[in-house]
Amino acid sequence: MMRFWPLGLFLALVGFLYVGLFRDPHEIPSPLIGKPAPGFNLPTLQDPAQKVSREALLGHVYMVNVWASWCVSCRDEHPLLVEFAKQHPMEIYGLDYKDTRPEAMAWLGQLGNPYQAALFDADGRVGIDFGVYGVPESFVVDKKGVIRYKQIGPFTPEALNNTLLPLLQKLNSET
Amino acid sequence: MSVMKSWRGLMVALCFALTTFAHAGEATPVGDDPVIQARMMRLAAVLRCLVCQNQTIADSHADLALDLRRQITEMMQQGKSDDEVMSFMVQRYGDFVLYRPPVKTTTVLLWFGPAALVLLGGLAFYRAARQRNLSSVEDEPLTPEQQQLADRLLREEEGAA
């Protein structure tokens, strides 16, 4: 029996490596899940005088979708969000990350606007507070202002329907 | 002539060496206070850039790394300590941002796994070597037939020589 332990060790190693094949090293689990969303008070894209803050959104279930007009994979995700927002009543706030107003406005004009409001984070400071390291990223925040879910990279139709939708229903039923 | 040639070769090599040298320089820092600069770069050198994950924030030219260097500089200008800056980063990006992860239950295997493997391997090797020693042929007396065969072979050897 003792003779076989190197084989066992080898098989264990193979197991680890096999699992490793299917893990995306770019998906770094966010330490912010289960923690209060960072504070923000940002002007909207359309109107610099109008601001939206974390405090104003307490009591709402909402999603913060970090995007930018220079972001290539946002272009894939955006139509899905537009469609999703049409079908399901939900609050999505865009966080326009390190962008310029004219380009971002043109982008929304062209591809549609799924957002309750698009917040303008010109220097990316709110992005840093959210631990954003690659756009698109999305955060789902519950009524108490706590981050409950983070989507790293663009949403897929499966992620929207199988993960986001049930989560929203659950969070909306919480008090 | 061959001296000329080797000179030319040397010059070409030198040119290449110089260009690679210029590229290897670290990204230009932001701000101007040299003390804070030095502190910032020291911290940036132990923080992982999340975009290009095998580079430090000090090495990387990624946009995020530039922003984070600026962030560190500003926090230091506000009088924040190194520890405060580090915990700011960990709060946002998790332990992944640290090149030297802290010892916790989830990282025990990472920290002590290799040493444990070496110990285990050494132990296995020691036991295997000892077993081989114990069961070596020396300890087993020859049977009479083996003894006869050995004697005959030895005699033949002597006869041949």
Coordinates of C-alpha atoms in Angstrom, one line a residue:
Chain A
M1 CA 0.0 0.0 0.0
M2 CA 2.8 2.4 0.9
R3 CA 4.2 1.9 -2.6
F4 CA 1.3 3.8 -4.1
W5 CA 1.6 7.0 -2.2
P6 CA 3.7 8.8 -4.9
L7 CA 0.9 7.9 -7.4
G8 CA -1.6 9.4 -5.0
L9 CA 0.4 12.5 -4.7
F10 CA 0.7 12.8 -8.4
L11 CA -3.0 12.3 -8.9
A12 CA -3.7 15.0 -6.3
L13 CA -1.4 17.4 -8.2
V14 CA -3.2 16.6 -11.4
G15 CA -6.5 17.4 -9.7
F16 CA -5.3 20.8 -8.6
L17 CA -3.8 21.6 -12.0
Y18 CA -7.0 20.5 -13.7
V19 CA -9.2 22.7 -11.5
G20 CA -6.6 25.5 -12.2
L21 CA -7.3 25.2 -15.9
F22 CA -10.8 26.6 -15.5
R23 CA -10.0 29.4 -13.2
D24 CA -9.6 32.9 -14.5
P25 CA -6.7 34.6 -12.9
H26 CA -8.2 38.0 -13.7
E27 CA -11.2 37.3 -11.4
I28 CA -10.0 38.5 -8.1
P29 CA -12.6 38.1 -5.4
S30 CA -13.6 41.5 -4.1
P31 CA -13.1 42.1 -0.4
L32 CA -16.0 44.6 -0.6
I33 CA -18.7 42.0 -0.8
G34 CA -20.8 42.0 2.4
K35 CA -19.3 45.4 3.2
P36 CA -21.0 48.8 2.9
A37 CA -20.6 50.4 -0.5
P38 CA -18.0 53.2 -0.5
G39 CA -19.4 56.6 -0.2
F40 CA -19.8 58.7 -3.3
N41 CA -21.4 61.9 -4.4
L42 CA -21.0 62.3 -8.1
P43 CA -22.5 64.6 -10.7
T44 CA -24.5 63.0 -13.4
L45 CA -23.2 62.8 -17.0
Q46 CA -26.0 65.0 -18.4
D47 CA -26.0 67.7 -15.7
P48 CA -22.9 68.6 -13.7
A49 CA -25.1 70.4 -11.2
Q50 CA -27.2 67.4 -10.4
K51 CA -25.6 64.9 -7.9
V52 CA -26.3 61.4 -6.8
S53 CA -24.9 60.1 -3.5
R54 CA -24.8 56.8 -1.7
E55 CA -27.0 58.2 1.0
A56 CA -29.7 59.2 -1.4
L57 CA -29.9 55.6 -2.6
L58 CA -30.3 54.0 0.8
G59 CA -33.5 52.0 0.8
H60 CA -33.1 51.1 -2.9
V61 CA -31.8 47.9 -4.4
Y62 CA -29.6 49.1 -7.3
M63 CA -26.7 48.1 -9.5
V64 CA -23.7 50.2 -10.2
N65 CA -22.4 49.4 -13.6
V66 CA -18.8 50.7 -14.2
W67 CA -18.3 51.5 -17.9
A68 CA -16.5 53.8 -20.2
S69 CA -16.8 54.8 -23.8
W70 CA -13.2 53.7 -24.4
C71 CA -14.0 50.2 -23.0
V72 CA -14.2 47.6 -25.7
S73 CA -16.0 44.8 -23.9
C74 CA -18.6 47.4 -22.5
R75 CA -19.8 47.6 -26.1
D76 CA -20.8 43.9 -25.9
E77 CA -22.4 44.2 -22.5
H78 CA -24.3 47.4 -23.1
P79 CA -27.1 46.1 -25.4
L80 CA -27.7 43.3 -22.9
L81 CA -28.2 45.8 -20.1
V82 CA -30.5 48.0 -22.2
E83 CA -32.6 44.9 -23.0
F84 CA -32.6 43.7 -19.4
A85 CA -33.5 47.1 -18.0
K86 CA -36.5 47.2 -20.4
Q87 CA -37.8 43.8 -19.3
H88 CA -37.2 44.1 -15.6
P89 CA -37.8 47.1 -13.5
M90 CA -34.5 47.7 -11.8
E91 CA -32.3 50.7 -10.9
I92 CA -29.0 50.7 -12.7
Y93 CA -26.6 53.5 -12.1
G94 CA -23.8 53.9 -14.6
L95 CA -20.4 54.8 -13.3
D96 CA -18.7 56.4 -16.2
Y97 CA -15.1 55.7 -15.3
K98 CA -12.3 58.0 -16.5
D99 CA -14.1 59.2 -19.5
T100 CA -15.0 62.5 -21.2
R101 CA -18.5 63.9 -21.2
P102 CA -19.0 64.3 -25.0
E103 CA -17.7 60.8 -25.8
A104 CA -19.8 59.2 -23.1
M105 CA -22.9 61.1 -24.1
A106 CA -22.4 60.1 -27.7
W107 CA -22.0 56.5 -26.7
L108 CA -25.3 56.5 -24.7
G109 CA -27.0 58.3 -27.6
Q110 CA -25.9 55.6 -30.0
L111 CA -26.3 52.4 -27.9
G112 CA -29.2 53.4 -25.6
N113 CA -29.3 54.3 -22.0
P114 CA -30.2 51.6 -19.5
Y115 CA -29.3 53.8 -16.5
Q116 CA -31.5 55.6 -14.0
A117 CA -28.6 58.0 -14.1
A118 CA -25.1 57.9 -15.4
L119 CA -22.6 59.2 -12.8
F120 CA -19.5 60.9 -14.0
D121 CA -16.2 59.8 -12.4
A122 CA -13.7 61.7 -14.4
D123 CA -10.6 61.0 -12.4
G124 CA -11.6 57.5 -11.4
R125 CA -11.5 58.1 -7.6
V126 CA -14.8 56.5 -6.9
G127 CA -13.6 53.7 -9.1
I128 CA -10.6 53.2 -6.8
D129 CA -12.9 53.2 -3.8
F130 CA -14.9 50.4 -5.4
G131 CA -11.7 48.5 -6.1
V132 CA -12.3 48.7 -9.8
Y133 CA -9.4 47.3 -11.8
G134 CA -10.9 46.7 -15.2
V135 CA -14.1 47.8 -16.8
P136 CA -16.8 46.7 -17.1
E137 CA -17.5 45.7 -13.5
S138 CA -20.9 45.8 -11.7
F139 CA -21.9 45.9 -8.1
V140 CA -25.3 45.0 -6.7
V141 CA -26.1 47.1 -3.6
D142 CA -29.0 46.2 -1.2
K143 CA -31.4 48.4 0.7
K144 CA -29.0 48.9 3.5
G145 CA -26.3 50.1 1.2
V146 CA -24.3 46.9 1.4
I147 CA -22.5 45.4 -1.6
R148 CA -24.0 41.9 -2.2
Y149 CA -22.5 40.9 -5.5
K150 CA -19.8 41.9 -7.9
Q151 CA -19.7 41.0 -11.6
I152 CA -16.2 41.1 -13.0
G153 CA -16.1 41.7 -16.7
P154 CA -19.1 42.0 -19.0
F155 CA -22.4 40.4 -18.0
T156 CA -23.4 37.5 -20.2
P157 CA -27.1 36.6 -20.9
E158 CA -26.7 33.6 -18.6
A159 CA -25.2 35.7 -15.7
L160 CA -28.1 38.2 -16.1
N161 CA -30.8 35.7 -16.0
N162 CA -29.4 33.0 -13.7
T163 CA -27.5 35.1 -11.2
L164 CA -28.6 38.7 -11.3
L165 CA -32.3 38.2 -11.6
P166 CA -32.8 35.8 -8.7
L167 CA -30.5 38.0 -6.6
L168 CA -32.5 41.1 -7.3
Q169 CA -35.7 39.3 -6.4
K170 CA -34.2 38.1 -3.2
L171 CA -32.8 41.6 -2.3
N172 CA -36.1 43.3 -3.1
S173 CA -38.0 41.0 -0.8
E174 CA -35.6 41.9 2.1
T175 CA -36.7 44.7 4.3
Chain B
M1 CA 40.8 44.1 -40.1
S2 CA 39.4 41.6 -37.7
V3 CA 40.1 44.1 -34.9
M4 CA 38.0 46.6 -36.8
K5 CA 35.2 44.1 -37.1
S6 CA 35.1 43.2 -33.5
W7 CA 35.0 46.9 -32.6
R8 CA 32.0 47.4 -34.9
G9 CA 30.3 44.4 -33.2
L10 CA 31.0 45.9 -29.8
M11 CA 29.5 49.2 -30.8
V12 CA 26.4 47.6 -32.1
A13 CA 26.1 45.5 -29.0
L14 CA 26.6 48.6 -26.9
C15 CA 23.8 50.5 -28.7
F16 CA 21.4 47.6 -28.0
A17 CA 22.5 47.5 -24.4
L18 CA 21.8 51.2 -24.0
T19 CA 18.3 51.1 -25.5
T20 CA 17.3 48.2 -23.3
F21 CA 18.7 50.0 -20.4
A22 CA 16.6 53.1 -21.2
H23 CA 13.4 50.9 -21.4
A24 CA 14.1 49.2 -18.1
G25 CA 13.9 52.4 -16.2
E26 CA 10.9 52.6 -13.8
A27 CA 7.8 54.6 -14.8
T28 CA 8.1 58.3 -14.1
P29 CA 6.7 59.1 -10.6
V30 CA 4.2 61.8 -9.9
G31 CA 4.6 64.7 -7.5
D32 CA 7.9 66.3 -6.5
D33 CA 8.8 65.9 -2.8
P34 CA 11.8 63.4 -3.0
V35 CA 11.1 62.0 0.5
I36 CA 7.5 61.2 -0.2
Q37 CA 8.6 60.0 -3.7
A38 CA 11.0 57.5 -2.2
R39 CA 8.4 56.3 0.4
M40 CA 5.8 56.0 -2.3
M41 CA 8.0 54.0 -4.7
R42 CA 9.0 51.7 -1.8
L43 CA 5.4 50.9 -1.1
A44 CA 4.5 50.7 -4.8
A45 CA 7.2 48.1 -5.2
V46 CA 5.4 45.6 -2.9
L47 CA 2.0 46.2 -4.3
R48 CA 0.7 44.2 -7.2
C49 CA -0.7 45.9 -10.2
L50 CA -4.2 44.4 -10.8
V51 CA -4.2 44.9 -14.5
C52 CA -0.9 43.3 -15.4
Q53 CA -0.7 41.0 -12.5
N54 CA 3.0 40.1 -12.6
Q55 CA 4.1 43.6 -12.3
T56 CA 4.3 45.9 -9.3
I57 CA 2.5 49.2 -9.2
A58 CA 6.0 50.8 -9.3
D59 CA 6.9 48.9 -12.5
S60 CA 3.6 49.1 -14.4
H61 CA 2.6 51.7 -16.9
A62 CA -1.0 50.7 -16.7
D63 CA -3.5 53.5 -16.1
L64 CA -4.6 52.1 -12.9
A65 CA -1.0 51.8 -11.6
L66 CA -0.5 55.5 -12.4
D67 CA -3.7 56.4 -10.5
L68 CA -2.7 54.3 -7.6
R69 CA 0.8 55.9 -7.4
R70 CA -0.9 59.3 -7.4
Q71 CA -3.3 58.0 -4.7
I72 CA -0.4 56.8 -2.5
T73 CA 1.4 60.1 -3.0
E74 CA -1.6 62.1 -2.0
M75 CA -2.3 60.1 1.0
M76 CA 1.3 60.5 2.1
Q77 CA 1.1 64.2 1.6
Q78 CA -1.9 64.2 3.9
G79 CA 0.4 62.6 6.5
K80 CA -0.9 59.0 6.3
S81 CA 1.5 56.3 7.5
D82 CA 2.7 53.4 5.3
D83 CA 0.4 51.1 7.2
E84 CA -2.6 53.3 6.6
V85 CA -1.9 53.3 2.8
M86 CA -1.5 49.6 2.8
S87 CA -4.8 49.0 4.6
F88 CA -6.4 51.4 2.1
M89 CA -5.2 49.2 -0.7
V90 CA -6.2 45.9 1.0
Q91 CA -9.7 47.2 1.8
R92 CA -10.3 47.8 -1.8
Y93 CA -8.4 45.1 -3.7
G94 CA -8.0 42.4 -1.1
D95 CA -4.8 40.5 -0.1
F96 CA -4.2 39.9 -3.7
V97 CA -2.7 43.3 -4.0
L98 CA 0.1 42.4 -1.6
Y99 CA 3.1 40.6 -3.0
R100 CA 3.7 39.2 0.5
P101 CA 0.4 37.8 1.6
P102 CA -0.3 37.8 5.4
V103 CA -0.3 34.5 7.3
K104 CA -3.9 33.4 7.9
T105 CA -5.9 30.2 7.8
T106 CA -6.4 30.5 4.1
T107 CA -2.7 31.1 3.3
V108 CA -1.2 28.6 5.7
L109 CA -0.7 26.1 2.9
L110 CA 0.9 28.7 0.8
W111 CA 3.3 29.7 3.5
F112 CA 4.2 26.4 5.0
G113 CA 3.2 23.9 2.3
P114 CA 6.7 23.9 0.6
A115 CA 8.6 23.4 3.9
A116 CA 6.1 20.6 4.9
L117 CA 6.6 18.9 1.5
V118 CA 10.4 19.0 1.9
L119 CA 10.1 17.6 5.4
L120 CA 7.8 14.8 4.3
G121 CA 10.0 14.0 1.3
G122 CA 13.1 13.9 3.5
L123 CA 11.3 11.6 5.9
A124 CA 10.2 9.3 3.1
F125 CA 13.7 9.2 1.7
Y126 CA 15.2 8.5 5.1
R127 CA 12.8 5.6 5.7
A128 CA 13.3 4.1 2.2
A129 CA 17.1 4.4 2.5
R130 CA 17.1 2.7 5.9
Q131 CA 14.9 -0.1 4.7
R132 CA 17.2 -0.8 1.8
N133 CA 20.2 -0.9 4.2
L134 CA 18.5 -3.4 6.5
S135 CA 17.5 -5.7 3.8
S136 CA 21.0 -5.6 2.1
V137 CA 22.6 -8.9 1.0
E138 CA 25.4 -8.7 3.5
D139 CA 23.1 -9.6 6.4
E140 CA 21.8 -12.8 4.8
P141 CA 24.1 -15.8 5.2
L142 CA 24.8 -17.8 2.0
T143 CA 23.1 -21.1 1.5
P144 CA 25.6 -24.1 1.1
E145 CA 24.9 -24.2 -2.6
Q146 CA 25.6 -20.5 -3.0
Q147 CA 28.8 -20.9 -1.0
Q148 CA 29.9 -23.7 -3.3
L149 CA 29.2 -21.7 -6.4
A150 CA 31.0 -18.7 -5.0
D151 CA 34.1 -20.9 -4.1
R152 CA 34.1 -22.4 -7.6
L153 CA 33.9 -19.1 -9.3
L154 CA 36.7 -17.7 -7.2
R155 CA 38.9 -20.7 -8.0
E156 CA 38.3 -20.3 -11.7
E157 CA 39.2 -16.7 -11.5
E158 CA 42.4 -17.5 -9.8
G159 CA 43.1 -20.2 -12.4
A160 CA 42.6 -17.8 -15.2
A161 CA 44.9 -15.2 -13.7

